[in-house]
Amino acid sequence: MTLTRDRWTIWTAAGVAVLLGLAVQHQLGAPASGLMVQVAGAGLGALLLILLGQVHPPRRESVAAIGLAVLLVVVALPLASGPELAGARRWVLLGPVAVQPSMVLLPVVVWLAAVGRPDWVSSLLVLAVGSVLALQFDAAALTGLAVAWAALHARFGPRVGIHVWAVGLGLILLTVWAWIRPDALPSVAWVEQVLPNAWGHGLGTGLMATVATGLVMAPLILLARRGERVALSLAGFYLGLVSAALLGNYPLPVVGLGASLVAGWLIALGLARASNPEPSVP
């Protein structure tokens, strides 16, 4: 795939997925105000896709560690100042809009973990992010992070350091713990359980939702097939999110209403296109 075809494939998949998602959300009864916020999130994400597609990864592990530490603080903000919904604190309020920092920033966490050779500090910071997600009772995000970590290091097999195994085990245990606790948040037809709701609404809506779900994964899978390590780990992250949305009461990225999710996904596409040097064994 040439660079030009790469770019057009990503933009086409992104545009079609977002438009189909909006159509599905409208068919399932999403309010006009929510759809407008979704469009705004997609617009912001598209801008960041362009900008981040040109970014160069940090050359020093210390820079990646500092970035992970900053992201850890931001992802944890809802625990200190966010509203509580059915026992969960995952959002911060920006005026009338509720933003879920984890869904916007976790692709950056995965990117920082992928672009360098993770040492103990960076690895433990990733585990700390997972611990925050567990305190937010966000099994979907934890599932995505655990799958991304596994995808990131699977190619090295048993040669990875003990810190990689330790963080992987920690993420699995946190994920299991989060799944054991039932999510008490009420399901919204155009946010959670979107695929079954779409098929229940009608054949056309079901087909649109299914195609859009496939398009969420397609660009990252195509980039991963070229050997892009970042794209592979980000594909793992969104595979985890999509699987969690199909199995539990969690938002379906892009297809379901959620401006944070659509912005984060477009950020992931931009980071997957960024330069990605081949790392050594972690």
PDB file of N, CA and C in Angstrom, residues 143-232:
ATOM      1  N   THR A 143     -10.051  -3.883  29.266  1.00  0.00           N
ATOM      2  CA  THR A 143      -9.924  -4.966  28.291  1.00  0.00           C
ATOM      3  C   THR A 143      -9.088  -4.507  27.101  1.00  0.00           C
ATOM      4  N   GLY A 144      -9.379  -3.307  26.598  1.00  0.00           N
ATOM      5  CA  GLY A 144      -8.620  -2.773  25.483  1.00  0.00           C
ATOM      6  C   GLY A 144      -7.152  -2.594  25.812  1.00  0.00           C
ATOM      7  N   LEU A 145      -6.856  -2.067  27.010  1.00  0.00           N
ATOM      8  CA  LEU A 145      -5.466  -1.837  27.395  1.00  0.00           C
ATOM      9  C   LEU A 145      -4.722  -3.163  27.559  1.00  0.00           C
ATOM     10  N   ALA A 146      -5.379  -4.167  28.137  1.00  0.00           N
ATOM     11  CA  ALA A 146      -4.737  -5.473  28.313  1.00  0.00           C
ATOM     12  C   ALA A 146      -4.447  -6.133  26.965  1.00  0.00           C
ATOM     13  N   VAL A 147      -5.402  -6.062  26.034  1.00  0.00           N
ATOM     14  CA  VAL A 147      -5.186  -6.653  24.707  1.00  0.00           C
ATOM     15  C   VAL A 147      -4.094  -5.895  23.960  1.00  0.00           C
ATOM     16  N   ALA A 148      -4.084  -4.564  24.097  1.00  0.00           N
ATOM     17  CA  ALA A 148      -3.044  -3.756  23.439  1.00  0.00           C
ATOM     18  C   ALA A 148      -1.667  -4.125  23.965  1.00  0.00           C
ATOM     19  N   TRP A 149      -1.539  -4.319  25.286  1.00  0.00           N
ATOM     20  CA  TRP A 149      -0.247  -4.689  25.876  1.00  0.00           C
ATOM     21  C   TRP A 149       0.216  -6.049  25.356  1.00  0.00           C
ATOM     22  N   ALA A 150      -0.721  -6.985  25.273  1.00  0.00           N
ATOM     23  CA  ALA A 150      -0.376  -8.316  24.763  1.00  0.00           C
ATOM     24  C   ALA A 150       0.039  -8.242  23.296  1.00  0.00           C
ATOM     25  N   ALA A 151      -0.712  -7.476  22.488  1.00  0.00           N
ATOM     26  CA  ALA A 151      -0.385  -7.354  21.065  1.00  0.00           C
ATOM     27  C   ALA A 151       0.967  -6.672  20.868  1.00  0.00           C
ATOM     28  N   LEU A 152       1.281  -5.741  21.755  1.00  0.00           N
ATOM     29  CA  LEU A 152       2.522  -4.991  21.649  1.00  0.00           C
ATOM     30  C   LEU A 152       3.748  -5.871  21.843  1.00  0.00           C
ATOM     31  N   HIS A 153       3.637  -6.874  22.709  1.00  0.00           N
ATOM     32  CA  HIS A 153       4.812  -7.664  23.074  1.00  0.00           C
ATOM     33  C   HIS A 153       4.764  -9.104  22.591  1.00  0.00           C
ATOM     34  N   ALA A 154       3.667  -9.500  21.967  1.00  0.00           N
ATOM     35  CA  ALA A 154       3.513 -10.909  21.579  1.00  0.00           C
ATOM     36  C   ALA A 154       4.593 -11.362  20.610  1.00  0.00           C
ATOM     37  N   ARG A 155       5.045 -10.476  19.735  1.00  0.00           N
ATOM     38  CA  ARG A 155       6.015 -10.873  18.719  1.00  0.00           C
ATOM     39  C   ARG A 155       7.355 -11.277  19.314  1.00  0.00           C
ATOM     40  N   PHE A 156       7.656 -10.821  20.542  1.00  0.00           N
ATOM     41  CA  PHE A 156       8.931 -11.142  21.167  1.00  0.00           C
ATOM     42  C   PHE A 156       8.878 -12.425  21.983  1.00  0.00           C
ATOM     43  N   GLY A 157       7.653 -12.946  22.209  1.00  0.00           N
ATOM     44  CA  GLY A 157       7.497 -14.188  22.935  1.00  0.00           C
ATOM     45  C   GLY A 157       8.099 -14.127  24.331  1.00  0.00           C
ATOM     46  N   PRO A 158       8.711 -15.230  24.782  1.00  0.00           N
ATOM     47  CA  PRO A 158       9.254 -15.284  26.144  1.00  0.00           C
ATOM     48  C   PRO A 158      10.501 -14.437  26.356  1.00  0.00           C
ATOM     49  N   ARG A 159      10.994 -13.788  25.301  1.00  0.00           N
ATOM     50  CA  ARG A 159      12.219 -12.997  25.450  1.00  0.00           C
ATOM     51  C   ARG A 159      11.998 -11.681  26.176  1.00  0.00           C
ATOM     52  N   VAL A 160      10.737 -11.272  26.385  1.00  0.00           N
ATOM     53  CA  VAL A 160      10.481  -9.984  27.038  1.00  0.00           C
ATOM     54  C   VAL A 160      10.915 -10.026  28.488  1.00  0.00           C
ATOM     55  N   GLY A 161      11.163  -8.838  29.056  1.00  0.00           N
ATOM     56  CA  GLY A 161      11.607  -8.765  30.437  1.00  0.00           C
ATOM     57  C   GLY A 161      10.501  -9.100  31.425  1.00  0.00           C
ATOM     58  N   ILE A 162      10.906  -9.331  32.675  1.00  0.00           N
ATOM     59  CA  ILE A 162       9.939  -9.701  33.704  1.00  0.00           C
ATOM     60  C   ILE A 162       8.929  -8.597  33.949  1.00  0.00           C
ATOM     61  N   HIS A 163       9.338  -7.333  33.722  1.00  0.00           N
ATOM     62  CA  HIS A 163       8.401  -6.228  33.939  1.00  0.00           C
ATOM     63  C   HIS A 163       7.242  -6.291  32.952  1.00  0.00           C
ATOM     64  N   VAL A 164       7.481  -6.775  31.737  1.00  0.00           N
ATOM     65  CA  VAL A 164       6.412  -6.912  30.756  1.00  0.00           C
ATOM     66  C   VAL A 164       5.413  -7.973  31.217  1.00  0.00           C
ATOM     67  N   TRP A 165       5.927  -9.099  31.690  1.00  0.00           N
ATOM     68  CA  TRP A 165       5.049 -10.152  32.210  1.00  0.00           C
ATOM     69  C   TRP A 165       4.271  -9.663  33.431  1.00  0.00           C
ATOM     70  N   ALA A 166       4.941  -8.938  34.314  1.00  0.00           N
ATOM     71  CA  ALA A 166       4.291  -8.469  35.538  1.00  0.00           C
ATOM     72  C   ALA A 166       3.150  -7.507  35.222  1.00  0.00           C
ATOM     73  N   VAL A 167       3.398  -6.572  34.303  1.00  0.00           N
ATOM     74  CA  VAL A 167       2.350  -5.621  33.934  1.00  0.00           C
ATOM     75  C   VAL A 167       1.210  -6.333  33.218  1.00  0.00           C
ATOM     76  N   GLY A 168       1.546  -7.274  32.344  1.00  0.00           N
ATOM     77  CA  GLY A 168       0.500  -8.025  31.660  1.00  0.00           C
ATOM     78  C   GLY A 168      -0.396  -8.777  32.634  1.00  0.00           C
ATOM     79  N   LEU A 169       0.221  -9.439  33.626  1.00  0.00           N
ATOM     80  CA  LEU A 169      -0.561 -10.153  34.631  1.00  0.00           C
ATOM     81  C   LEU A 169      -1.404  -9.184  35.444  1.00  0.00           C
ATOM     82  N   GLY A 170      -0.811  -8.042  35.799  1.00  0.00           N
ATOM     83  CA  GLY A 170      -1.552  -7.046  36.561  1.00  0.00           C
ATOM     84  C   GLY A 170      -2.761  -6.532  35.809  1.00  0.00           C
ATOM     85  N   LEU A 171      -2.603  -6.260  34.523  1.00  0.00           N
ATOM     86  CA  LEU A 171      -3.722  -5.775  33.717  1.00  0.00           C
ATOM     87  C   LEU A 171      -4.818  -6.829  33.596  1.00  0.00           C
ATOM     88  N   ILE A 172      -4.427  -8.093  33.464  1.00  0.00           N
ATOM     89  CA  ILE A 172      -5.426  -9.165  33.374  1.00  0.00           C
ATOM     90  C   ILE A 172      -6.227  -9.253  34.671  1.00  0.00           C
ATOM     91  N   LEU A 173      -5.536  -9.203  35.816  1.00  0.00           N
ATOM     92  CA  LEU A 173      -6.234  -9.293  37.104  1.00  0.00           C
ATOM     93  C   LEU A 173      -7.170  -8.098  37.308  1.00  0.00           C
ATOM     94  N   LEU A 174      -6.720  -6.913  36.949  1.00  0.00           N
ATOM     95  CA  LEU A 174      -7.568  -5.727  37.074  1.00  0.00           C
ATOM     96  C   LEU A 174      -8.785  -5.827  36.152  1.00  0.00           C
ATOM     97  N   THR A 175      -8.570  -6.363  34.962  1.00  0.00           N
ATOM     98  CA  THR A 175      -9.679  -6.509  34.013  1.00  0.00           C
ATOM     99  C   THR A 175     -10.720  -7.486  34.535  1.00  0.00           C
ATOM    100  N   VAL A 176     -10.246  -8.612  35.050  1.00  0.00           N
ATOM    101  CA  VAL A 176     -11.178  -9.603  35.613  1.00  0.00           C
ATOM    102  C   VAL A 176     -11.968  -8.988  36.762  1.00  0.00           C
ATOM    103  N   TRP A 177     -11.282  -8.251  37.629  1.00  0.00           N
ATOM    104  CA  TRP A 177     -11.953  -7.615  38.769  1.00  0.00           C
ATOM    105  C   TRP A 177     -13.010  -6.625  38.295  1.00  0.00           C
ATOM    106  N   ALA A 178     -12.698  -5.841  37.259  1.00  0.00           N
ATOM    107  CA  ALA A 178     -13.665  -4.867  36.753  1.00  0.00           C
ATOM    108  C   ALA A 178     -14.873  -5.558  36.127  1.00  0.00           C
ATOM    109  N   TRP A 179     -14.651  -6.687  35.453  1.00  0.00           N
ATOM    110  CA  TRP A 179     -15.766  -7.405  34.838  1.00  0.00           C
ATOM    111  C   TRP A 179     -16.653  -8.081  35.886  1.00  0.00           C
ATOM    112  N   ILE A 180     -16.061  -8.488  36.992  1.00  0.00           N
ATOM    113  CA  ILE A 180     -16.851  -9.141  38.040  1.00  0.00           C
ATOM    114  C   ILE A 180     -17.866  -8.170  38.636  1.00  0.00           C
ATOM    115  N   ARG A 181     -17.482  -6.911  38.757  1.00  0.00           N
ATOM    116  CA  ARG A 181     -18.420  -5.921  39.296  1.00  0.00           C
ATOM    117  C   ARG A 181     -19.409  -5.538  38.203  1.00  0.00           C
ATOM    118  N   PRO A 182     -20.693  -5.793  38.389  1.00  0.00           N
ATOM    119  CA  PRO A 182     -21.680  -5.432  37.355  1.00  0.00           C
ATOM    120  C   PRO A 182     -21.720  -3.925  37.143  1.00  0.00           C
ATOM    121  N   ASP A 183     -21.805  -3.518  35.876  1.00  0.00           N
ATOM    122  CA  ASP A 183     -21.915  -2.097  35.553  1.00  0.00           C
ATOM    123  C   ASP A 183     -23.354  -1.656  35.820  1.00  0.00           C
ATOM    124  N   ALA A 184     -23.507  -0.759  36.792  1.00  0.00           N
ATOM    125  CA  ALA A 184     -24.850  -0.342  37.204  1.00  0.00           C
ATOM    126  C   ALA A 184     -25.410   0.784  36.339  1.00  0.00           C
ATOM    127  N   LEU A 185     -24.616   1.298  35.412  1.00  0.00           N
ATOM    128  CA  LEU A 185     -25.111   2.381  34.565  1.00  0.00           C
ATOM    129  C   LEU A 185     -26.244   1.882  33.673  1.00  0.00           C
ATOM    130  N   PRO A 186     -27.315   2.636  33.570  1.00  0.00           N
ATOM    131  CA  PRO A 186     -28.417   2.203  32.691  1.00  0.00           C
ATOM    132  C   PRO A 186     -27.989   2.224  31.228  1.00  0.00           C
ATOM    133  N   SER A 187     -28.474   1.261  30.467  1.00  0.00           N
ATOM    134  CA  SER A 187     -28.136   1.160  29.049  1.00  0.00           C
ATOM    135  C   SER A 187     -28.943   2.163  28.242  1.00  0.00           C
ATOM    136  N   VAL A 188     -28.272   2.827  27.308  1.00  0.00           N
ATOM    137  CA  VAL A 188     -28.925   3.763  26.397  1.00  0.00           C
ATOM    138  C   VAL A 188     -28.855   3.162  24.997  1.00  0.00           C
ATOM    139  N   ALA A 189     -29.981   3.099  24.308  1.00  0.00           N
ATOM    140  CA  ALA A 189     -30.085   2.326  23.058  1.00  0.00           C
ATOM    141  C   ALA A 189     -29.076   2.746  22.011  1.00  0.00           C
ATOM    142  N   TRP A 190     -28.735   4.028  21.943  1.00  0.00           N
ATOM    143  CA  TRP A 190     -27.839   4.522  20.890  1.00  0.00           C
ATOM    144  C   TRP A 190     -26.395   4.664  21.379  1.00  0.00           C
ATOM    145  N   VAL A 191     -26.118   4.145  22.577  1.00  0.00           N
ATOM    146  CA  VAL A 191     -24.758   4.187  23.122  1.00  0.00           C
ATOM    147  C   VAL A 191     -24.245   2.770  23.396  1.00  0.00           C
ATOM    148  N   GLU A 192     -25.000   2.023  24.223  1.00  0.00           N
ATOM    149  CA  GLU A 192     -24.626   0.645  24.563  1.00  0.00           C
ATOM    150  C   GLU A 192     -25.511  -0.353  23.818  1.00  0.00           C
ATOM    151  N   GLN A 193     -24.958  -1.564  23.634  1.00  0.00           N
ATOM    152  CA  GLN A 193     -25.697  -2.635  22.953  1.00  0.00           C
ATOM    153  C   GLN A 193     -26.237  -2.154  21.597  1.00  0.00           C
ATOM    154  N   VAL A 194     -25.426  -1.376  20.903  1.00  0.00           N
ATOM    155  CA  VAL A 194     -25.883  -0.736  19.667  1.00  0.00           C
ATOM    156  C   VAL A 194     -26.153  -1.766  18.570  1.00  0.00           C
ATOM    157  N   LEU A 195     -25.272  -2.763  18.435  1.00  0.00           N
ATOM    158  CA  LEU A 195     -25.473  -3.737  17.352  1.00  0.00           C
ATOM    159  C   LEU A 195     -26.784  -4.512  17.497  1.00  0.00           C
ATOM    160  N   PRO A 196     -27.056  -5.136  18.645  1.00  0.00           N
ATOM    161  CA  PRO A 196     -28.357  -5.813  18.751  1.00  0.00           C
ATOM    162  C   PRO A 196     -29.533  -4.858  18.644  1.00  0.00           C
ATOM    163  N   ASN A 197     -29.393  -3.657  19.176  1.00  0.00           N
ATOM    164  CA  ASN A 197     -30.478  -2.677  19.067  1.00  0.00           C
ATOM    165  C   ASN A 197     -30.708  -2.280  17.609  1.00  0.00           C
ATOM    166  N   ALA A 198     -29.600  -2.141  16.858  1.00  0.00           N
ATOM    167  CA  ALA A 198     -29.718  -1.761  15.451  1.00  0.00           C
ATOM    168  C   ALA A 198     -30.415  -2.851  14.647  1.00  0.00           C
ATOM    169  N   TRP A 199     -30.017  -4.112  14.885  1.00  0.00           N
ATOM    170  CA  TRP A 199     -30.672  -5.213  14.170  1.00  0.00           C
ATOM    171  C   TRP A 199     -32.126  -5.359  14.587  1.00  0.00           C
ATOM    172  N   GLY A 200     -32.427  -5.045  15.851  1.00  0.00           N
ATOM    173  CA  GLY A 200     -33.813  -5.079  16.278  1.00  0.00           C
ATOM    174  C   GLY A 200     -34.647  -3.986  15.646  1.00  0.00           C
ATOM    175  N   HIS A 201     -33.990  -2.900  15.268  1.00  0.00           N
ATOM    176  CA  HIS A 201     -34.699  -1.786  14.645  1.00  0.00           C
ATOM    177  C   HIS A 201     -35.064  -2.081  13.202  1.00  0.00           C
ATOM    178  N   GLY A 202     -34.204  -2.826  12.511  1.00  0.00           N
ATOM    179  CA  GLY A 202     -34.484  -3.143  11.111  1.00  0.00           C
ATOM    180  C   GLY A 202     -33.234  -3.585  10.383  1.00  0.00           C
ATOM    181  N   LEU A 203     -33.429  -4.195   9.223  1.00  0.00           N
ATOM    182  CA  LEU A 203     -32.313  -4.734   8.447  1.00  0.00           C
ATOM    183  C   LEU A 203     -31.336  -3.639   8.046  1.00  0.00           C
ATOM    184  N   GLY A 204     -31.844  -2.519   7.545  1.00  0.00           N
ATOM    185  CA  GLY A 204     -30.968  -1.449   7.082  1.00  0.00           C
ATOM    186  C   GLY A 204     -30.113  -0.890   8.204  1.00  0.00           C
ATOM    187  N   THR A 205     -30.718  -0.636   9.352  1.00  0.00           N
ATOM    188  CA  THR A 205     -29.978  -0.095  10.493  1.00  0.00           C
ATOM    189  C   THR A 205     -28.945  -1.110  10.978  1.00  0.00           C
ATOM    190  N   GLY A 206     -29.333  -2.385  10.997  1.00  0.00           N
ATOM    191  CA  GLY A 206     -28.398  -3.417  11.427  1.00  0.00           C
ATOM    192  C   GLY A 206     -27.196  -3.529  10.507  1.00  0.00           C
ATOM    193  N   LEU A 207     -27.434  -3.461   9.207  1.00  0.00           N
ATOM    194  CA  LEU A 207     -26.326  -3.531   8.249  1.00  0.00           C
ATOM    195  C   LEU A 207     -25.398  -2.328   8.395  1.00  0.00           C
ATOM    196  N   MET A 208     -25.977  -1.134   8.573  1.00  0.00           N
ATOM    197  CA  MET A 208     -25.152   0.064   8.741  1.00  0.00           C
ATOM    198  C   MET A 208     -24.278  -0.053   9.982  1.00  0.00           C
ATOM    199  N   ALA A 209     -24.855  -0.538  11.083  1.00  0.00           N
ATOM    200  CA  ALA A 209     -24.089  -0.665  12.319  1.00  0.00           C
ATOM    201  C   ALA A 209     -22.977  -1.698  12.174  1.00  0.00           C
ATOM    202  N   THR A 210     -23.267  -2.794  11.481  1.00  0.00           N
ATOM    203  CA  THR A 210     -22.269  -3.853  11.304  1.00  0.00           C
ATOM    204  C   THR A 210     -21.112  -3.385  10.433  1.00  0.00           C
ATOM    205  N   VAL A 211     -21.425  -2.709   9.333  1.00  0.00           N
ATOM    206  CA  VAL A 211     -20.370  -2.193   8.446  1.00  0.00           C
ATOM    207  C   VAL A 211     -19.519  -1.157   9.181  1.00  0.00           C
ATOM    208  N   ALA A 212     -20.166  -0.263   9.917  1.00  0.00           N
ATOM    209  CA  ALA A 212     -19.429   0.765  10.647  1.00  0.00           C
ATOM    210  C   ALA A 212     -18.506   0.136  11.691  1.00  0.00           C
ATOM    211  N   THR A 213     -18.969  -0.915  12.357  1.00  0.00           N
ATOM    212  CA  THR A 213     -18.130  -1.605  13.344  1.00  0.00           C
ATOM    213  C   THR A 213     -16.894  -2.201  12.681  1.00  0.00           C
ATOM    214  N   GLY A 214     -17.084  -2.800  11.511  1.00  0.00           N
ATOM    215  CA  GLY A 214     -15.937  -3.329  10.775  1.00  0.00           C
ATOM    216  C   GLY A 214     -14.957  -2.243  10.372  1.00  0.00           C
ATOM    217  N   LEU A 215     -15.484  -1.078  10.005  1.00  0.00           N
ATOM    218  CA  LEU A 215     -14.623   0.024   9.578  1.00  0.00           C
ATOM    219  C   LEU A 215     -13.846   0.638  10.738  1.00  0.00           C
ATOM    220  N   VAL A 216     -14.320   0.456  11.958  1.00  0.00           N
ATOM    221  CA  VAL A 216     -13.552   0.920  13.107  1.00  0.00           C
ATOM    222  C   VAL A 216     -12.220   0.175  13.186  1.00  0.00           C
ATOM    223  N   MET A 217     -12.252  -1.114  12.882  1.00  0.00           N
ATOM    224  CA  MET A 217     -11.053  -1.938  12.980  1.00  0.00           C
ATOM    225  C   MET A 217     -10.210  -1.925  11.708  1.00  0.00           C
ATOM    226  N   ALA A 218     -10.844  -1.770  10.548  1.00  0.00           N
ATOM    227  CA  ALA A 218     -10.171  -2.001   9.263  1.00  0.00           C
ATOM    228  C   ALA A 218      -8.897  -1.178   9.058  1.00  0.00           C
ATOM    229  N   PRO A 219      -8.893   0.167   9.263  1.00  0.00           N
ATOM    230  CA  PRO A 219      -7.660   0.922   8.987  1.00  0.00           C
ATOM    231  C   PRO A 219      -6.495   0.486   9.858  1.00  0.00           C
ATOM    232  N   LEU A 220      -6.762   0.198  11.133  1.00  0.00           N
ATOM    233  CA  LEU A 220      -5.678  -0.214  12.029  1.00  0.00           C
ATOM    234  C   LEU A 220      -5.144  -1.587  11.645  1.00  0.00           C
ATOM    235  N   ILE A 221      -6.037  -2.480  11.229  1.00  0.00           N
ATOM    236  CA  ILE A 221      -5.596  -3.810  10.795  1.00  0.00           C
ATOM    237  C   ILE A 221      -4.755  -3.714   9.532  1.00  0.00           C
ATOM    238  N   LEU A 222      -5.174  -2.861   8.588  1.00  0.00           N
ATOM    239  CA  LEU A 222      -4.401  -2.688   7.354  1.00  0.00           C
ATOM    240  C   LEU A 222      -3.007  -2.146   7.643  1.00  0.00           C
ATOM    241  N   LEU A 223      -2.911  -1.172   8.547  1.00  0.00           N
ATOM    242  CA  LEU A 223      -1.609  -0.634   8.899  1.00  0.00           C
ATOM    243  C   LEU A 223      -0.771  -1.662   9.653  1.00  0.00           C
ATOM    244  N   ALA A 224      -1.422  -2.452  10.505  1.00  0.00           N
ATOM    245  CA  ALA A 224      -0.694  -3.474  11.259  1.00  0.00           C
ATOM    246  C   ALA A 224      -0.128  -4.538  10.335  1.00  0.00           C
ATOM    247  N   ARG A 225      -0.821  -4.839   9.247  1.00  0.00           N
ATOM    248  CA  ARG A 225      -0.326  -5.840   8.297  1.00  0.00           C
ATOM    249  C   ARG A 225       0.957  -5.378   7.631  1.00  0.00           C
ATOM    250  N   ARG A 226       1.221  -4.076   7.621  1.00  0.00           N
ATOM    251  CA  ARG A 226       2.473  -3.554   7.063  1.00  0.00           C
ATOM    252  C   ARG A 226       3.607  -3.630   8.069  1.00  0.00           C
ATOM    253  N   GLY A 227       3.324  -4.173   9.238  1.00  0.00           N
ATOM    254  CA  GLY A 227       4.365  -4.300  10.248  1.00  0.00           C
ATOM    255  C   GLY A 227       4.442  -3.126  11.194  1.00  0.00           C
ATOM    256  N   GLU A 228       3.437  -2.256  11.182  1.00  0.00           N
ATOM    257  CA  GLU A 228       3.441  -1.109  12.080  1.00  0.00           C
ATOM    258  C   GLU A 228       3.110  -1.562  13.493  1.00  0.00           C
ATOM    259  N   ARG A 229       4.083  -1.463  14.380  1.00  0.00           N
ATOM    260  CA  ARG A 229       3.910  -1.939  15.754  1.00  0.00           C
ATOM    261  C   ARG A 229       2.862  -1.118  16.495  1.00  0.00           C
ATOM    262  N   VAL A 230       2.855   0.184  16.284  1.00  0.00           N
ATOM    263  CA  VAL A 230       1.857   1.039  16.926  1.00  0.00           C
ATOM    264  C   VAL A 230       0.462   0.657  16.460  1.00  0.00           C
ATOM    265  N   ALA A 231       0.300   0.461  15.149  1.00  0.00           N
ATOM    266  CA  ALA A 231      -1.012   0.096  14.617  1.00  0.00           C
ATOM    267  C   ALA A 231      -1.481  -1.234  15.182  1.00  0.00           C
ATOM    268  N   LEU A 232      -0.565  -2.185  15.368  1.00  0.00           N
ATOM    269  CA  LEU A 232      -0.933  -3.481  15.920  1.00  0.00           C
ATOM    270  C   LEU A 232      -1.455  -3.335  17.346  1.00  0.00           C
TER     271      LEU A 232
END
